[in-house]
Amino acid sequence: MKKLPKDFIFGGATAAYQAEGATEKDGKGPVAWDQYLKDNYWYTAEPASDFYNQYPVDLELAEKFGVNGIRISIAWSRIFPKGYGQVNLKGVEFYHKLFAECHKRHVEPFVTLHHFDTPLALHSNGDFLNRDNIEHFVNYAKFCFKEFSEVNYWTTFNEIGPIGDGQYLVGKFPPGIQYDLAKVFQSHHNMMVSHAKAVKYFKENGFKGEIGVVHALPTKYPVDPNNPKDVKAAELEDIIHNKFILDATYLGCYSPETMAGVNHILEVNGGQLDFRPEDFKVLEAAKDLNDFLGINYYMSDWMKAFDGETEITHNGKGQKGGSKYQIKGVGQREFDVDVPRTDWDWMIYPQGLYDQIQRVIKDYPNYKKIYITENGLGYKDEFVDETVYDDARIDYVKQHLEVISDAISDGANVTGYFIWSLMDVFSWSNGYEKRYGLFYVDFETQKRYPKKSAYWYKKIAESQEIF
Ligand code: BGP
């Protein structure tokens, strides 16, 4: 039986906007998602999992089920309703109470400053494409570092990659722009500069605790490893989603191979980038200061060459086979490979996590440690007998924990795992039907019910043995 280290974190992940509800309460400012969900989806963020009120219940359950870490994000617009300027004291007070409750329950909070929810006032003037917002983010970060001295683990951003993709490539996140690769890279770059500035400030001012960034790193494979064109497609797709932001994080610049790929993609698809010398100074200054890398890993993709017109279809309702993804001059995702996939066409491939960890330690040896900050199975759970017999989820998590154990044995410094998600929350572009939690949430009554996976997770957390 495979094992995990003794002091390993067995965590659960959440995000403010997906869990809290209370989107207009106690002075919270609006975010772009508020209206965007109303206009484009069949659900809203109200009351979500009502975490704003239910957090003591969730934390009590977490403690009871052996969960010793929780990923929480601060809603920027609870602290600064307009993104900057006047502080909303009720928002500040809420997070102090929340972190105190975490510590009371011995569930260490890993706190993210930005999890997809830029305040509306800043989002509508360009979000991170607007360089003014870099400074607004850094000022918000500075405020939080000073104010929330009880926090021991800080993450600047959750998933810079999917933000750019969701906002400017797939177009399923506000502002819903499609196929604009230049905006994707510009957003990635400006967010990485924001991250670097925040990290540099944190370290220069001697705040206690650790700081890092969370990247989603889906592994990209060629459909035919012997076909150089497929190999190229996988490399280019990897640059868009992984390599560009990893280079910015740990090299402090973009490697020549990365830039060759970016230039090719922009030659074919149009657009230009605004990179400034001062950006690289700060990226360089921060590259060795990250205490940890958070890896969110759900799936891998198989790529083949593609030169036709770009077309992406998002399967948001869980109708298997409904996805299409092809980018001109980059490649096309092949879903018909010998790998299981979820109803949302996410390819289940634990080996991809192992390979991704190996890639990080090989290509970026200045990484210090890794947390797997999200991993889990989105599923149409069936609620029976006041629980969910979620064997498929147990199987998914088990396989991923096993490869983490292998990676550790092979020399990787991985010190924790956070299942997405602690309790059911809504999914940004797939709604409440796609559940991930250890605890089932009845969204009508807001009652929580531990799933079979919660009982299983507890035993693993207690024994560190993956059975
Ligand atoms: C990550 C996000 C989470 C969460 C998760 C599951 O990208 O950080 O916020 O939503 O993926 O994704 P989804 O909700 O699209 O199924």
Tab-separated table of N, CA, C and O in Angstrom, residues 219-225 230 234 297 299-305 320-321 323 332-342 345-350:
chain	number	residue	atom	x	y	z
A	219	THR	N	-1.640	18.440	-18.429
A	219	THR	CA	-0.509	17.939	-19.214
A	219	THR	C	-0.949	17.700	-20.659
A	219	THR	O	-2.068	17.260	-20.902
A	220	LYS	N	-0.075	18.032	-21.588
A	220	LYS	CA	-0.427	17.965	-23.010
A	220	LYS	C	0.425	16.912	-23.703
A	220	LYS	O	1.666	16.990	-23.641
A	221	TYR	N	-0.230	15.967	-24.348
A	221	TYR	CA	0.478	14.893	-25.051
A	221	TYR	C	0.129	14.917	-26.541
A	221	TYR	O	-1.006	15.256	-26.905
A	222	PRO	N	1.088	14.516	-27.384
A	222	PRO	CA	0.747	14.369	-28.800
A	222	PRO	C	-0.096	13.107	-28.997
A	222	PRO	O	0.152	12.097	-28.333
A	223	VAL	N	-1.081	13.157	-29.885
A	223	VAL	CA	-1.871	11.951	-30.185
A	223	VAL	C	-0.926	10.871	-30.708
A	223	VAL	O	-0.965	9.727	-30.268
A	224	ASP	N	-0.064	11.252	-31.642
A	224	ASP	CA	0.920	10.304	-32.170
A	224	ASP	C	2.321	10.832	-31.849
A	224	ASP	O	2.822	11.747	-32.506
A	225	PRO	N	2.960	10.253	-30.841
A	225	PRO	CA	4.275	10.765	-30.429
A	225	PRO	C	5.328	10.647	-31.523
A	225	PRO	O	6.380	11.278	-31.434
A	230	ASP	N	2.213	16.494	-34.531
A	230	ASP	CA	1.435	16.328	-33.286
A	230	ASP	C	2.268	16.750	-32.078
A	230	ASP	O	1.755	17.365	-31.126
A	234	ALA	N	1.251	19.675	-29.348
A	234	ALA	CA	1.255	19.521	-27.880
A	234	ALA	C	2.145	20.584	-27.239
A	234	ALA	O	1.801	21.158	-26.200
A	297	TYR	N	-4.637	20.182	-10.731
A	297	TYR	CA	-4.571	19.204	-11.831
A	297	TYR	C	-5.864	18.391	-11.881
A	297	TYR	O	-6.235	17.745	-10.895
A	299	MET	N	-6.842	17.071	-15.406
A	299	MET	CA	-6.909	16.319	-16.667
A	299	MET	C	-5.672	16.546	-17.517
A	299	MET	O	-4.888	17.467	-17.273
A	300	SER	N	-5.569	15.710	-18.528
A	300	SER	CA	-4.567	15.899	-19.565
A	300	SER	C	-5.305	16.056	-20.884
A	300	SER	O	-6.512	15.813	-20.958
A	301	ASP	N	-4.587	16.464	-21.931
A	301	ASP	CA	-5.196	16.573	-23.258
A	301	ASP	C	-4.282	15.960	-24.294
A	301	ASP	O	-3.059	15.981	-24.140
A	302	TRP	N	-4.891	15.428	-25.365
A	302	TRP	CA	-4.143	14.843	-26.477
A	302	TRP	C	-4.328	15.719	-27.698
A	302	TRP	O	-5.466	16.039	-28.080
A	303	MET	N	-3.202	16.093	-28.282
A	303	MET	CA	-3.227	17.104	-29.343
A	303	MET	C	-2.751	16.544	-30.681
A	303	MET	O	-1.819	15.739	-30.745
A	304	LYS	N	-3.416	17.015	-31.744
A	304	LYS	CA	-2.893	16.742	-33.086
A	304	LYS	C	-2.841	18.048	-33.867
A	304	LYS	O	-3.517	19.029	-33.507
A	305	ALA	N	-2.055	18.029	-34.931
A	305	ALA	CA	-1.849	19.255	-35.713
A	305	ALA	C	-3.172	19.747	-36.277
A	305	ALA	O	-4.065	18.951	-36.584
A	320	LYS	N	-21.634	14.382	-22.517
A	320	LYS	CA	-20.376	13.795	-22.975
A	320	LYS	C	-20.249	13.877	-24.494
A	320	LYS	O	-21.193	13.553	-25.206
A	321	GLY	N	-19.087	14.302	-24.951
A	321	GLY	CA	-18.867	14.380	-26.398
A	321	GLY	C	-19.210	15.743	-26.965
A	321	GLY	O	-19.064	15.982	-28.159
A	323	SER	N	-17.716	18.572	-26.540
A	323	SER	CA	-16.617	19.545	-26.581
A	323	SER	C	-15.929	19.571	-27.934
A	323	SER	O	-15.766	18.535	-28.582
A	332	GLN	N	-5.444	20.621	-32.365
A	332	GLN	CA	-6.818	20.208	-32.087
A	332	GLN	C	-6.779	19.150	-30.982
A	332	GLN	O	-5.928	18.256	-31.014
A	333	ARG	N	-7.690	19.277	-30.052
A	333	ARG	CA	-7.765	18.242	-29.012
A	333	ARG	C	-8.510	17.030	-29.552
A	333	ARG	O	-9.580	17.171	-30.145
A	334	GLU	N	-7.934	15.864	-29.289
A	334	GLU	CA	-8.574	14.599	-29.678
A	334	GLU	C	-9.167	13.993	-28.415
A	334	GLU	O	-8.446	13.740	-27.453
A	335	PHE	N	-10.479	13.813	-28.411
A	335	PHE	CA	-11.131	13.255	-27.213
A	335	PHE	C	-11.270	11.736	-27.304
A	335	PHE	O	-11.457	11.059	-26.310
A	336	ASP	N	-11.187	11.244	-28.539
A	336	ASP	CA	-11.393	9.819	-28.749
A	336	ASP	C	-10.069	9.061	-28.593
A	336	ASP	O	-9.520	8.528	-29.558
A	337	VAL	N	-9.526	9.080	-27.389
A	337	VAL	CA	-8.312	8.303	-27.105
A	337	VAL	C	-8.661	7.307	-26.006
A	337	VAL	O	-9.718	7.419	-25.378
A	338	ASP	N	-7.765	6.400	-25.769
A	338	ASP	CA	-8.083	5.306	-24.856
A	338	ASP	C	-7.875	5.721	-23.392
A	338	ASP	O	-7.061	5.147	-22.683
A	339	VAL	N	-8.634	6.711	-22.990
A	339	VAL	CA	-8.520	7.258	-21.630
A	339	VAL	C	-9.940	7.603	-21.189
A	339	VAL	O	-10.702	8.159	-21.984
A	340	PRO	N	-10.321	7.276	-19.953
A	340	PRO	CA	-11.679	7.630	-19.532
A	340	PRO	C	-11.867	9.136	-19.415
A	340	PRO	O	-10.892	9.863	-19.198
A	341	ARG	N	-13.081	9.589	-19.579
A	341	ARG	CA	-13.332	11.029	-19.419
A	341	ARG	C	-14.641	11.244	-18.677
A	341	ARG	O	-15.513	10.376	-18.653
A	342	THR	N	-14.763	12.431	-18.103
A	342	THR	CA	-15.976	12.749	-17.347
A	342	THR	C	-17.077	13.170	-18.318
A	342	THR	O	-16.844	13.332	-19.517
A	345	ASP	N	-16.193	15.925	-20.496
A	345	ASP	CA	-15.075	15.648	-21.411
A	345	ASP	C	-13.711	15.987	-20.827
A	345	ASP	O	-12.790	16.357	-21.552
A	346	TRP	N	-13.583	15.895	-19.537
A	346	TRP	CA	-12.263	16.068	-18.912
A	346	TRP	C	-11.608	14.680	-18.856
A	346	TRP	O	-12.174	13.742	-18.285
A	347	MET	N	-10.430	14.581	-19.457
A	347	MET	CA	-9.768	13.292	-19.610
A	347	MET	C	-9.067	12.900	-18.299
A	347	MET	O	-8.203	13.633	-17.810
A	348	ILE	N	-9.468	11.766	-17.755
A	348	ILE	CA	-8.957	11.341	-16.439
A	348	ILE	C	-7.649	10.580	-16.630
A	348	ILE	O	-7.638	9.460	-17.155
A	349	TYR	N	-6.557	11.164	-16.193
A	349	TYR	CA	-5.246	10.565	-16.466
A	349	TYR	C	-4.262	10.914	-15.345
A	349	TYR	O	-3.494	11.873	-15.442
A	350	PRO	N	-4.281	10.125	-14.271
A	350	PRO	CA	-3.403	10.417	-13.123
A	350	PRO	C	-1.923	10.511	-13.490
A	350	PRO	O	-1.199	11.325	-12.912
